Amino acid sequence: MPIIEDENSSTNAGYKGRNPRLPDEGVSKSTARQERSEPREHQLMEEVLTKENMTKAMKRVEQNQGAAGIDDMTVSELRIYLKQEWPRIRSELLEGRYKPKPVRRVMIPKAGGGQRALGIPTVVDRLIQQAVHQIISPIFDKGFSESSYGYRPKRSAQQAVEAARQYVSEGRRWVVDIDLEKFFDRVNHDILMARVARKVKDKRILLLIRRYLQAGIMEDGLTKATTEGTPQGGPLSPLLSNILLDDLDKELESRQHKFCRYADDCNIYVHTQRAGERVKESVTLFLSNRLKLKVNEAKSAVDRPWRRKFLGYTITNEKEPRLRASVQSIKRLKDKLRIIFRRGRGRNIERLITEELNPVIRGWGNYFSLTRVKKIPEELDFWIRRKLRCVIWRQMKRIKARGKRMIQQGLNKQRAWESATNGRGSWWNAGASHMNQAYPITYFNLKNA
């Protein structure tokens, strides 16, 4: 662990032969007496700062990497920094004096268009947030709804969409699709902290979380105070969103609704359109009055499940519904692959496939492994192979080179030269019979291996 000093290091000169202070050591006698007299639930900060928990948090931060915060410190520099500064930081955390730095605002494109604002904490604050998360997450998670799937251990988006499919299979063929407007930007701090305080009794933890919420955002060199919202980008943000929206889950459970929630994405499945309209109206009022959250009316709807998408999937309109990748998800994959194909015009085709295409396709395929509509992967395979043939055709810039290559790939001389001189564009040729014969499916399967 980086915050443990090595006995022989020069930074231990001040210890005069004593063992270096560990993350869970160095508490004064008065503090120790106080700790023994207080209930365990009031000593969560001590649990956060144990050697075991901090080591685990450090490994997670290093594994996740990520961009630097406003201090420009990288993850690789964190260990060196903590060798000098950890005793001070630890003392401030134990005494409730630690103040997080503002987050750095970064805009990233959203899957459905537009941009999403991320708040990147400093690596020190990411470490502390991760350590806090590891201690308080189990306290809350055991009370969360079975219908909540986002950012929880042993839970996944695939489980959520499979549960949705099951509800539709049971006859709930209307969905109330609730979209929260700028959820992470509009979380009410007081309402959120009241819900955190239901189970967290250590006032130092509560104070630290509130300070993270109010740390501010730095953009273009200016710091802007944050009076609402929980910036996406830190380890605590997903947990805090689940803590707040657990009230919604419990309300829906009390009404005996069947629903799936993944973070701020919530779908409620009902039998009729009329029931859906009533549910949508009442849930909108609940979110507004109880949690001070606003439903995005433009993106929310009562509709058939096969006309909506949920976590990238949609459900087929059949007696026994099946899952399939949504039209938007397929389009996003193709857009991403087009960029790779454009970059690959001058590259070795085998390296293009193995180094750039395969990781993207494999990741997409793993996520959409629940797709049970054979037509979709078959069409994607056909499209990808045609794009690859298009790249190959463009790489053969001269007619002479094309003719020779066609002969090398097994075409007879007459057909090879007719193909090379047809004057058609690369996309047309990529789909023509001569390119399919010269570069059959087996050619790309070998490259895929």
Coordinates of C-alpha atoms in Angstrom, one line a residue:
M1 CA 0.0 0.0 0.0
P2 CA 1.5 3.4 -1.0
I3 CA 0.4 5.1 2.2
I4 CA 2.5 2.7 4.3
E5 CA 6.0 3.9 4.6
D6 CA 8.9 1.6 4.2
E7 CA 11.1 1.5 7.3
N8 CA 14.3 2.1 5.3
S9 CA 13.0 4.9 3.1
S10 CA 14.3 8.5 3.5
T11 CA 10.8 9.7 4.3
N12 CA 10.9 7.9 7.6
A13 CA 13.7 9.9 9.1
G14 CA 11.3 11.6 11.5
Y15 CA 10.2 8.4 13.1
K16 CA 13.6 7.8 14.9
G17 CA 13.5 4.1 14.6
R18 CA 9.8 3.5 15.4
N19 CA 7.7 1.6 13.0
P20 CA 6.0 3.8 10.4
R21 CA 2.4 4.8 10.9
L22 CA -0.1 2.6 9.1
P23 CA -3.4 3.8 7.8
D24 CA -5.2 2.3 10.8
E25 CA -2.7 3.4 13.4
G26 CA -1.7 6.7 15.0
V27 CA -4.9 7.4 17.0
S28 CA -4.3 9.2 20.2
K29 CA -5.2 7.6 23.6
S30 CA -8.1 10.0 24.2
T31 CA -9.5 9.2 20.7
A32 CA -9.1 5.5 21.3
R33 CA -11.0 5.7 24.6
Q34 CA -13.7 7.6 22.7
E35 CA -13.9 5.0 20.0
R36 CA -14.3 2.2 22.6
S37 CA -17.2 4.1 24.2
E38 CA -19.1 4.9 21.0
P39 CA -21.3 2.4 19.1
R40 CA -19.8 0.8 16.0
E41 CA -22.3 2.6 13.7
H42 CA -20.7 5.9 14.9
Q43 CA -17.2 4.8 13.9
L44 CA -17.6 4.2 10.2
M45 CA -14.8 6.6 9.5
E46 CA -12.4 4.4 11.3
E47 CA -13.6 1.5 9.2
V48 CA -13.1 3.6 6.0
L49 CA -9.5 4.3 7.0
T50 CA -8.4 0.7 7.9
K51 CA -5.3 -0.6 6.1
E52 CA -7.4 -3.3 4.4
N53 CA -10.0 -1.0 3.1
M54 CA -7.6 1.7 1.9
T55 CA -5.5 -0.9 0.1
K56 CA -8.6 -2.2 -1.7
A57 CA -9.6 1.3 -2.7
M58 CA -6.2 2.1 -4.0
K59 CA -6.2 -1.0 -6.2
R60 CA -9.6 -0.1 -7.6
V61 CA -8.6 3.5 -8.4
E62 CA -5.4 2.3 -10.1
Q63 CA -7.4 -0.3 -12.1
N64 CA -9.9 2.3 -13.2
Q65 CA -7.3 4.8 -14.2
G66 CA -9.2 7.9 -15.5
A67 CA -8.3 11.5 -16.2
A68 CA -6.7 13.9 -13.7
G69 CA -8.7 16.4 -11.7
I70 CA -8.1 20.1 -11.3
D71 CA -4.7 19.5 -9.7
D72 CA -3.5 17.6 -12.8
M73 CA -2.3 14.7 -10.6
T74 CA -2.4 11.4 -12.4
V75 CA -3.2 8.0 -10.9
S76 CA 0.5 7.0 -11.4
E77 CA 1.6 9.9 -9.2
L78 CA -0.8 9.1 -6.3
R79 CA 1.4 6.6 -4.4
I80 CA 4.3 9.0 -4.3
Y81 CA 2.1 11.9 -3.1
L82 CA 0.5 9.8 -0.3
K83 CA 3.8 8.8 1.1
Q84 CA 4.3 12.4 2.3
E85 CA 0.7 13.6 2.7
W86 CA -1.3 10.6 4.0
P87 CA -0.8 11.2 7.8
R88 CA -2.2 14.8 7.3
I89 CA -5.1 13.6 5.1
R90 CA -6.0 10.8 7.5
S91 CA -5.9 13.1 10.5
E92 CA -8.2 15.6 8.8
L93 CA -10.7 12.8 7.9
L94 CA -10.8 11.5 11.4
E95 CA -11.3 14.9 12.8
G96 CA -13.9 16.0 10.2
R97 CA -11.7 18.7 8.8
Y98 CA -11.0 17.3 5.3
K99 CA -12.3 19.5 2.4
P100 CA -12.5 18.0 -1.1
K101 CA -11.3 19.9 -4.1
P102 CA -13.8 21.0 -6.8
V103 CA -14.3 18.6 -9.7
R104 CA -13.2 19.3 -13.2
R105 CA -16.1 19.6 -15.7
V106 CA -15.8 17.5 -18.8
M107 CA -18.4 17.2 -21.6
I108 CA -18.9 13.8 -23.3
P109 CA -21.3 12.9 -26.1
K110 CA -24.5 11.1 -25.1
A111 CA -25.6 7.9 -26.9
G112 CA -28.9 9.5 -27.8
G113 CA -27.4 12.8 -28.9
G114 CA -26.3 15.9 -27.0
Q115 CA -23.7 16.0 -24.3
R116 CA -23.4 14.8 -20.7
A117 CA -21.5 16.7 -18.1
L118 CA -19.0 14.7 -16.1
G119 CA -17.3 15.9 -12.9
I120 CA -13.8 14.5 -12.5
P121 CA -12.6 14.5 -8.9
T122 CA -8.9 14.6 -8.1
V123 CA -7.3 11.2 -7.7
V124 CA -7.0 11.7 -3.9
D125 CA -10.7 12.4 -3.7
R126 CA -11.4 9.4 -5.9
L127 CA -9.5 7.3 -3.5
I128 CA -11.4 8.6 -0.5
Q129 CA -14.7 8.3 -2.2
Q130 CA -13.9 4.7 -3.2
A131 CA -12.9 3.9 0.4
V132 CA -16.2 5.4 1.7
H133 CA -18.2 3.6 -1.0
Q134 CA -16.8 0.2 0.0
I135 CA -17.9 0.6 3.6
I136 CA -21.4 2.2 3.2
S137 CA -22.5 0.4 0.0
P138 CA -23.1 -2.9 1.8
I139 CA -25.1 -1.1 4.5
F140 CA -27.6 0.3 1.9
D141 CA -27.5 -2.5 -0.8
K142 CA -29.1 -5.2 1.4
G143 CA -32.2 -3.0 1.7
F144 CA -32.5 -2.0 -2.0
S145 CA -35.3 -3.3 -4.2
E146 CA -35.0 -6.6 -6.1
S147 CA -36.1 -4.5 -9.1
S148 CA -33.1 -2.2 -8.9
Y149 CA -30.3 -3.3 -11.2
G150 CA -27.9 -0.4 -11.7
Y151 CA -24.5 -0.1 -10.1
R152 CA -25.0 -2.9 -7.7
P153 CA -22.8 -6.0 -7.0
K154 CA -23.9 -9.1 -8.9
R155 CA -26.5 -7.1 -10.8
S156 CA -26.4 -6.1 -14.5
A157 CA -28.3 -4.5 -17.3
Q158 CA -28.8 -7.9 -18.9
Q159 CA -30.7 -9.0 -15.8
A160 CA -32.9 -5.9 -16.0
V161 CA -33.9 -6.4 -19.7
E162 CA -34.5 -10.1 -19.1
A163 CA -36.9 -9.2 -16.2
A164 CA -38.6 -6.7 -18.5
R165 CA -39.0 -9.4 -21.1
Q166 CA -40.6 -11.7 -18.5
Y167 CA -43.1 -9.1 -17.5
V168 CA -44.2 -8.6 -21.1
S169 CA -44.4 -12.4 -21.5
E170 CA -46.8 -12.5 -18.5
G171 CA -49.2 -10.2 -20.4
R172 CA -48.1 -6.7 -19.3
R173 CA -47.9 -5.4 -22.8
W174 CA -47.8 -1.7 -22.0
V175 CA -44.8 0.1 -20.5
V176 CA -44.6 3.3 -18.6
D177 CA -41.2 4.6 -19.6
I178 CA -40.0 7.2 -17.1
D179 CA -37.1 9.5 -18.1
L180 CA -35.8 11.9 -15.4
E181 CA -34.7 15.3 -16.7
K182 CA -31.0 16.0 -15.9
F183 CA -31.3 13.7 -12.9
F184 CA -27.6 13.9 -11.8
D185 CA -27.7 17.7 -12.1
R186 CA -30.9 18.2 -10.1
V187 CA -30.6 16.0 -7.0
N188 CA -31.7 18.0 -3.9
H189 CA -28.8 17.8 -1.4
D190 CA -31.0 18.0 1.7
I191 CA -33.4 15.3 0.5
L192 CA -30.5 13.0 -0.4
M193 CA -28.6 13.6 2.8
A194 CA -31.7 12.9 4.9
R195 CA -31.9 9.5 3.2
V196 CA -28.2 8.8 3.7
A197 CA -28.6 9.7 7.4
R198 CA -31.2 7.0 7.8
K199 CA -28.5 4.4 7.9
V200 CA -25.2 6.3 8.3
K201 CA -24.8 7.6 11.9
D202 CA -21.2 8.7 11.8
K203 CA -21.4 12.5 11.5
R204 CA -18.0 12.7 9.9
I205 CA -19.1 10.5 7.0
L206 CA -22.2 12.6 6.5
L207 CA -20.2 15.8 6.6
L208 CA -17.7 14.4 4.1
I209 CA -20.4 13.3 1.7
R210 CA -22.1 16.7 1.9
R211 CA -18.8 18.4 1.2
Y212 CA -18.3 16.3 -1.9
L213 CA -21.8 17.3 -3.1
Q214 CA -21.0 21.0 -2.5
A215 CA -17.3 20.9 -3.6
G216 CA -18.1 22.9 -6.7
I217 CA -17.2 22.6 -10.4
M218 CA -14.2 24.1 -12.1
E219 CA -14.7 25.1 -15.7
D220 CA -12.5 27.4 -17.8
G221 CA -10.5 28.2 -14.7
L222 CA -13.5 29.4 -12.7
T223 CA -15.1 27.5 -9.7
K224 CA -18.8 27.4 -9.6
A225 CA -20.6 26.5 -6.4
T226 CA -22.9 23.5 -6.5
T227 CA -26.2 23.8 -4.6
E228 CA -27.8 20.7 -6.2
G229 CA -26.9 17.6 -8.1
T230 CA -24.3 14.9 -7.7
P231 CA -21.7 15.1 -10.5
Q232 CA -21.2 11.9 -12.5
G233 CA -17.6 10.8 -12.5
G234 CA -16.9 10.0 -8.9
P235 CA -17.2 6.5 -7.2
L236 CA -19.9 7.7 -4.8
S237 CA -22.3 9.2 -7.4
P238 CA -24.0 5.9 -8.5
L239 CA -24.5 4.8 -5.0
L240 CA -26.0 8.1 -4.0
S241 CA -28.4 8.0 -7.0
N242 CA -29.6 4.5 -5.8
I243 CA -30.1 5.8 -2.2
L244 CA -32.3 8.6 -3.4
L245 CA -34.3 6.6 -5.9
D246 CA -34.8 3.7 -3.5
D247 CA -37.8 5.8 -2.3
L248 CA -39.3 5.5 -5.7
D249 CA -38.7 1.7 -5.7
K250 CA -40.4 1.3 -2.3
E251 CA -43.4 3.4 -3.5
L252 CA -43.8 1.2 -6.6
E253 CA -43.5 -2.0 -4.6
S254 CA -46.1 -0.7 -2.1
R255 CA -48.5 -0.4 -5.1
Q256 CA -47.5 -3.9 -6.3
H257 CA -46.2 -2.7 -9.6
K258 CA -43.8 -4.7 -11.8
F259 CA -40.9 -2.6 -12.8
C260 CA -37.2 -2.5 -13.7
R261 CA -34.9 0.4 -12.7
Y262 CA -31.4 0.9 -13.8
A263 CA -30.0 4.1 -12.2
D264 CA -32.4 6.9 -13.5
D265 CA -33.9 4.6 -16.2
C266 CA -37.2 3.2 -14.9
N267 CA -39.8 1.1 -16.8
I268 CA -43.1 0.0 -15.2
Y269 CA -45.1 -2.7 -16.9
V270 CA -48.9 -2.7 -16.9
H271 CA -51.8 -4.5 -18.6
T272 CA -53.6 -1.6 -20.2
Q273 CA -52.9 1.8 -21.7
R274 CA -55.4 3.4 -19.3
A275 CA -53.5 1.9 -16.3
G276 CA -50.3 3.1 -17.7
E277 CA -51.5 6.7 -18.0
R278 CA -52.7 6.6 -14.4
V279 CA -49.3 5.2 -13.2
K280 CA -47.4 7.8 -15.2
E281 CA -49.3 10.7 -13.7
S282 CA -49.1 9.4 -10.1
V283 CA -45.3 8.6 -10.4
T284 CA -44.6 12.0 -11.9
L285 CA -46.4 13.7 -8.9
F286 CA -44.5 11.4 -6.4
L287 CA -41.1 12.3 -8.0
S288 CA -41.9 16.0 -8.0
N289 CA -43.4 16.3 -4.5
R290 CA -41.4 13.8 -2.6
L291 CA -38.0 13.8 -4.3
K292 CA -38.1 17.2 -6.1
L293 CA -37.2 15.5 -9.4
K294 CA -38.7 16.4 -12.8
V295 CA -39.9 13.9 -15.4
N296 CA -38.8 14.7 -18.9
E297 CA -42.2 14.6 -20.7
A298 CA -40.7 14.7 -24.1
K299 CA -38.8 11.4 -23.5
S300 CA -41.3 9.7 -21.2
A301 CA -44.3 7.8 -22.6
V302 CA -46.9 5.1 -22.1
D303 CA -46.4 2.8 -25.1
R304 CA -45.9 -0.7 -26.3
P305 CA -42.6 -2.3 -25.2
W306 CA -41.6 -3.1 -28.8
R307 CA -41.8 0.6 -29.7
R308 CA -39.5 1.6 -26.9
K309 CA -35.9 0.8 -26.0
F310 CA -34.6 -0.1 -22.6
L311 CA -30.8 -0.2 -21.9
G312 CA -30.1 -0.6 -25.6
Y313 CA -32.6 -3.5 -26.1
T314 CA -36.1 -3.7 -27.3
I315 CA -38.7 -6.5 -27.1
T316 CA -40.4 -8.2 -30.0
N317 CA -44.2 -8.2 -30.5
E318 CA -44.8 -11.9 -30.3
K319 CA -46.8 -14.3 -28.1
E320 CA -43.5 -15.3 -26.5
P321 CA -41.5 -12.1 -26.8
R322 CA -37.8 -12.1 -27.5
L323 CA -35.0 -9.6 -26.8
R324 CA -33.2 -7.8 -29.6
A325 CA -30.7 -5.0 -30.0
S326 CA -32.6 -1.7 -30.7
V327 CA -32.3 0.1 -34.0
Q328 CA -30.5 2.9 -32.3
S329 CA -27.9 0.5 -30.8
I330 CA -27.2 -1.0 -34.2
K331 CA -26.8 2.4 -35.7
R332 CA -24.4 3.5 -33.0
L333 CA -22.3 0.4 -33.5
K334 CA -22.2 1.0 -37.3
D335 CA -21.2 4.6 -36.7
K336 CA -18.3 3.5 -34.5
L337 CA -17.2 0.9 -37.0
R338 CA -17.3 3.3 -39.9
I339 CA -14.7 5.4 -38.1
I340 CA -12.4 2.3 -37.8
F341 CA -13.0 1.4 -41.4
R342 CA -12.0 4.9 -42.5
R343 CA -8.8 4.7 -40.5
G344 CA -8.0 1.3 -41.9
R345 CA -7.8 2.2 -45.5
G346 CA -4.0 2.1 -45.4
R347 CA -3.6 -0.7 -42.9
N348 CA -2.9 -4.4 -43.1
I349 CA -6.4 -6.0 -43.1
E350 CA -5.6 -8.7 -40.6
R351 CA -4.3 -6.2 -38.1
L352 CA -7.3 -4.0 -38.7
I353 CA -9.6 -6.9 -37.8
T354 CA -7.7 -8.3 -34.8
E355 CA -6.5 -5.0 -33.2
E356 CA -9.4 -2.6 -33.8
L357 CA -12.6 -4.4 -35.1
N358 CA -12.6 -7.5 -32.9
P359 CA -12.5 -5.7 -29.5
V360 CA -15.4 -3.4 -30.5
I361 CA -17.5 -6.2 -32.0
R362 CA -16.7 -8.6 -29.1
G363 CA -17.7 -6.0 -26.5
W364 CA -20.9 -5.2 -28.4
G365 CA -21.7 -8.9 -28.8
N366 CA -21.2 -9.7 -25.2
Y367 CA -23.5 -6.9 -24.1
F368 CA -26.2 -7.9 -26.6
S369 CA -25.7 -11.6 -26.0
L370 CA -29.4 -11.9 -25.0
T371 CA -30.5 -11.0 -28.6
R372 CA -32.6 -13.9 -29.9
V373 CA -33.4 -12.5 -33.3
K374 CA -31.0 -14.3 -35.7
K375 CA -31.5 -11.8 -38.5
I376 CA -29.7 -9.0 -36.7
P377 CA -26.3 -10.6 -36.2
E378 CA -26.5 -12.1 -39.7
E379 CA -27.1 -8.7 -41.2
L380 CA -24.4 -7.2 -39.2
D381 CA -21.9 -9.9 -40.3
F382 CA -22.9 -9.3 -43.9
W383 CA -22.4 -5.5 -43.5
I384 CA -19.1 -5.8 -41.8
R385 CA -17.7 -8.2 -44.4
R386 CA -18.8 -5.9 -47.2
K387 CA -17.1 -2.9 -45.5
L388 CA -13.9 -5.0 -45.2
R389 CA -14.1 -5.9 -48.9
C390 CA -14.6 -2.2 -49.6
V391 CA -11.4 -1.4 -47.7
I392 CA -9.5 -4.1 -49.7
W393 CA -10.8 -2.7 -53.0
R394 CA -9.8 0.8 -52.1
Q395 CA -6.3 -0.4 -51.1
M396 CA -5.9 -1.7 -54.7
K397 CA -5.7 1.8 -56.2
R398 CA -4.6 0.9 -59.7
I399 CA -6.5 -1.3 -62.3
K400 CA -3.5 -3.4 -62.9
A401 CA -3.1 -4.2 -59.2
R402 CA -6.8 -5.1 -58.9
G403 CA -6.6 -7.5 -61.8
K404 CA -3.5 -9.2 -60.5
R405 CA -5.0 -9.5 -57.0
M406 CA -8.2 -11.0 -58.4
I407 CA -6.2 -13.7 -60.2
Q408 CA -4.2 -14.4 -57.1
Q409 CA -7.5 -14.9 -55.2
G410 CA -8.7 -17.5 -57.6
L411 CA -10.6 -15.7 -60.3
N412 CA -9.9 -16.7 -64.0
K413 CA -8.0 -14.1 -66.0
Q414 CA -10.9 -12.9 -68.1
R415 CA -13.2 -12.3 -65.1
A416 CA -10.5 -10.8 -63.0
W417 CA -9.7 -8.1 -65.6
E418 CA -13.4 -7.5 -66.3
S419 CA -13.9 -6.9 -62.6
A420 CA -10.9 -4.6 -62.4
T421 CA -12.0 -2.4 -65.3
N422 CA -15.8 -2.2 -64.5
G423 CA -15.5 1.5 -63.5
R424 CA -17.9 1.0 -60.6
G425 CA -17.3 2.4 -57.1
S426 CA -15.8 0.6 -54.1
W427 CA -19.1 0.0 -52.3
W428 CA -20.7 -1.6 -55.4
N429 CA -17.7 -3.8 -56.0
A430 CA -17.6 -4.8 -52.3
G431 CA -21.0 -6.3 -52.8
A432 CA -20.5 -7.8 -56.2
S433 CA -20.0 -11.5 -56.9
H434 CA -16.4 -11.2 -58.0
M435 CA -15.3 -9.8 -54.6
N436 CA -17.4 -12.3 -52.7
Q437 CA -15.7 -15.1 -54.7
A438 CA -12.2 -13.6 -54.2
Y439 CA -12.8 -12.9 -50.5
P440 CA -15.4 -15.4 -49.2
I441 CA -16.6 -15.7 -45.7
T442 CA -13.8 -18.2 -44.9
Y443 CA -11.2 -15.6 -45.7
F444 CA -12.4 -13.3 -42.9
N445 CA -13.0 -16.2 -40.5
L446 CA -9.3 -17.1 -40.9
K447 CA -8.4 -13.4 -40.1
N448 CA -10.8 -13.5 -37.2
A449 CA -9.2 -16.6 -35.6

